[in-house]
């Protein structure tokens, strides 16, 4: 019995190794072949359309849109300025979130960028390349909630 | 009677087809791969295989135990395989439908939908903890109780999954009309993986699309509405642990914050996106909002949720 379990575990380990090697090969092949481009947020309209596409029925304030200088992230407030829409480039796709101030853990400096920490383990950190004025807008959004 | 596992035999074919689709994608642009997404999907597939070996015994043990209560005694004859295949696909339709409408099972199945890409590697992006959801008891028992041998049920179930591999592609636009009418195809299944409100919770079929047509969940793919793949709240990570566990963790957090047994049950067994105050978005609410937005009219006005944690 013990031997049978051991041999099963050996077969399983060998299987994991083989599939692991296949995975590594496909990653290498995919990287070599290319054919995909890193995503970027082109402009304000792109940020708004991404947000409105993902958050049906929510309107965003066109004048509040900020696209980061590296075009890898953007934010905009909902029309009522109660929630913040976030757009982040990930691989060749965009990921969005619609959060209230209570869902933002902290805003910290990270090198030349600012770092937004979300209470969301599926998107815990967003690096933002923003001007000091732009980051202040975000800080006010969070601090306003904390004062309230 | 011992039957082979068709999935193990199909693995070399899976790999060859993924390579072929990658090359096709590069040459034509009609399919899309991104290396980290591809690896995440393959690692999820590897984990699924390991968990199948380690945890699959629970389901097999259940089936063998249940065999003594079978109504009929069906042997290993060709028509029994054919009948089991069709009936298994019928059960698959319902199991799959419940996997999208009961959060306990969605927490497991969401893994398969969590990529924003739709290619053959997405087919292998599978959950790690399926046997622990006890889905096999609720949906796997029927054929055994009718009298089909457990090995036959497992065999046709695996064949069903092998069939579903090739439909995870954008490389094939449409198959011949007669085939589209009866079988699940890449076009039908693209709709199933899309988050466009029109396409949400549609086309649950495994092999035969006729079940969706019979039970009112069929939606054809439209040329004027390209599919956007993924989940309503897309993941911002390729981490396999997060991919595997994120919805489970969401259930734990919600249930632990519930103010009553009813709320806890709703978070656990209600549809994904359910909340006691209607402040989150289920698929139904998303569709309702979308219908209102495009001016189709809707019998009831949608609430204005705070959307603190949208449904997936």
Tab-separated table of C-alpha atoms in Angstrom, chain A residues 27-145:
chain	number	residue	atom	x	y	z
A	27	UNK	CA	5.970	31.059	-22.233
A	28	UNK	CA	9.271	31.240	-24.093
A	29	UNK	CA	7.556	30.663	-27.436
A	30	UNK	CA	4.856	33.236	-26.717
A	31	UNK	CA	7.489	35.784	-25.708
A	32	UNK	CA	9.600	35.071	-28.812
A	33	UNK	CA	6.639	35.218	-31.172
A	34	UNK	CA	5.383	38.484	-29.723
A	35	UNK	CA	2.323	39.823	-31.463
A	36	UNK	CA	0.944	41.727	-28.522
A	37	UNK	CA	1.536	45.299	-27.358
A	38	UNK	CA	1.533	46.579	-23.802
A	39	UNK	CA	-1.696	48.407	-23.174
A	40	UNK	CA	-1.788	52.157	-22.538
A	41	UNK	CA	-4.501	54.667	-21.879
A	42	UNK	CA	-4.402	56.904	-24.896
A	43	UNK	CA	-6.317	59.928	-23.645
A	44	UNK	CA	-9.169	61.131	-21.454
A	45	UNK	CA	-11.838	59.739	-23.763
A	46	UNK	CA	-10.198	56.311	-23.667
A	47	UNK	CA	-10.181	56.330	-19.866
A	48	UNK	CA	-13.842	57.364	-19.681
A	49	UNK	CA	-14.978	54.820	-22.265
A	50	UNK	CA	-13.136	52.026	-20.419
A	51	UNK	CA	-14.790	52.990	-17.151
A	52	UNK	CA	-18.272	53.380	-18.592
A	53	UNK	CA	-17.966	50.098	-20.422
A	54	UNK	CA	-17.106	48.242	-17.209
A	55	UNK	CA	-19.463	50.091	-14.877
A	56	UNK	CA	-22.800	50.103	-16.610
A	57	UNK	CA	-25.043	52.994	-15.701
A	58	UNK	CA	-22.350	55.053	-13.950
A	59	UNK	CA	-21.504	58.409	-15.516
A	60	UNK	CA	-18.108	59.983	-15.024
A	61	UNK	CA	-17.203	63.645	-14.800
A	62	UNK	CA	-15.335	64.399	-18.030
A	63	UNK	CA	-13.516	67.300	-16.433
A	64	UNK	CA	-12.139	65.213	-13.600
A	65	UNK	CA	-10.237	62.751	-15.788
A	66	UNK	CA	-6.523	62.492	-15.228
A	67	UNK	CA	-4.337	60.257	-17.368
A	68	UNK	CA	-0.933	59.557	-15.808
A	69	UNK	CA	2.084	60.892	-17.664
A	70	UNK	CA	3.224	57.348	-18.524
A	71	UNK	CA	-0.296	56.499	-19.825
A	72	UNK	CA	-0.377	53.369	-17.654
A	73	UNK	CA	-3.078	54.531	-15.292
A	74	UNK	CA	-5.875	57.055	-15.088
A	75	UNK	CA	-8.621	58.146	-12.775
A	76	UNK	CA	-11.925	59.995	-12.956
A	77	UNK	CA	-14.659	60.775	-10.486
A	78	UNK	CA	-18.216	59.623	-10.899
A	79	UNK	CA	-20.603	62.465	-11.743
A	80	UNK	CA	-21.600	62.806	-8.088
A	81	UNK	CA	-17.909	62.733	-7.008
A	82	UNK	CA	-18.758	60.053	-4.465
A	83	UNK	CA	-16.730	57.337	-6.166
A	84	UNK	CA	-13.426	57.163	-7.957
A	85	UNK	CA	-12.975	55.290	-11.218
A	86	UNK	CA	-9.517	53.820	-11.745
A	87	UNK	CA	-8.056	52.449	-14.962
A	88	UNK	CA	-4.811	50.477	-14.920
A	89	UNK	CA	-2.815	48.947	-17.752
A	90	UNK	CA	-2.026	45.279	-17.173
A	91	UNK	CA	-0.231	43.341	-19.889
A	92	UNK	CA	-2.138	44.061	-23.073
A	93	UNK	CA	-5.415	44.747	-21.293
A	94	UNK	CA	-6.924	47.355	-18.982
A	95	UNK	CA	-8.362	46.715	-15.533
A	96	UNK	CA	-10.817	49.128	-13.929
A	97	UNK	CA	-12.179	49.669	-10.458
A	98	UNK	CA	-14.877	51.888	-9.029
A	99	UNK	CA	-14.096	52.622	-5.390
A	100	UNK	CA	-15.273	54.743	-2.529
A	101	UNK	CA	-12.697	56.546	-0.344
A	102	UNK	CA	-13.075	53.891	2.351
A	103	UNK	CA	-11.681	51.320	-0.068
A	104	UNK	CA	-8.383	53.174	-0.453
A	105	UNK	CA	-5.858	52.073	2.149
A	106	UNK	CA	-3.148	54.678	1.613
A	107	UNK	CA	-1.413	56.922	-0.881
A	108	UNK	CA	2.356	56.775	-0.539
A	109	UNK	CA	5.419	57.885	-2.462
A	110	UNK	CA	7.262	55.226	-4.406
A	111	UNK	CA	10.345	56.543	-6.169
A	112	UNK	CA	9.204	59.173	-8.639
A	113	UNK	CA	5.671	57.801	-8.562
A	114	UNK	CA	2.834	57.726	-6.117
A	115	UNK	CA	1.410	54.432	-4.980
A	116	UNK	CA	-2.259	53.869	-4.333
A	117	UNK	CA	-2.935	50.987	-1.960
A	118	UNK	CA	-6.405	49.499	-2.376
A	119	UNK	CA	-8.198	47.231	0.059
A	120	UNK	CA	-8.656	44.750	-2.754
A	121	UNK	CA	-6.326	41.778	-2.995
A	122	UNK	CA	-7.111	41.314	-6.687
A	123	UNK	CA	-5.647	44.756	-7.388
A	124	UNK	CA	-3.842	45.821	-4.226
A	125	UNK	CA	-1.386	48.356	-5.641
A	126	UNK	CA	-1.575	50.955	-8.399
A	127	UNK	CA	1.475	53.001	-9.289
A	128	UNK	CA	0.547	56.451	-10.525
A	129	UNK	CA	2.796	58.777	-12.397
A	130	UNK	CA	1.080	62.051	-11.488
A	131	UNK	CA	1.919	65.687	-10.875
A	132	UNK	CA	1.732	66.986	-7.273
A	133	UNK	CA	-1.537	68.806	-8.067
A	134	UNK	CA	-3.104	65.647	-9.439
A	135	UNK	CA	-2.074	63.561	-6.449
A	136	UNK	CA	-3.507	66.197	-4.133
A	137	UNK	CA	-6.905	65.689	-5.742
A	138	UNK	CA	-6.733	62.022	-4.800
A	139	UNK	CA	-5.549	62.790	-1.281
A	140	UNK	CA	-8.412	65.210	-0.779
A	141	UNK	CA	-10.838	62.538	-1.908
A	142	UNK	CA	-9.538	60.120	0.751
A	143	UNK	CA	-9.047	62.721	3.487
A	144	UNK	CA	-12.506	64.176	2.951
A	145	UNK	CA	-13.945	60.780	3.758
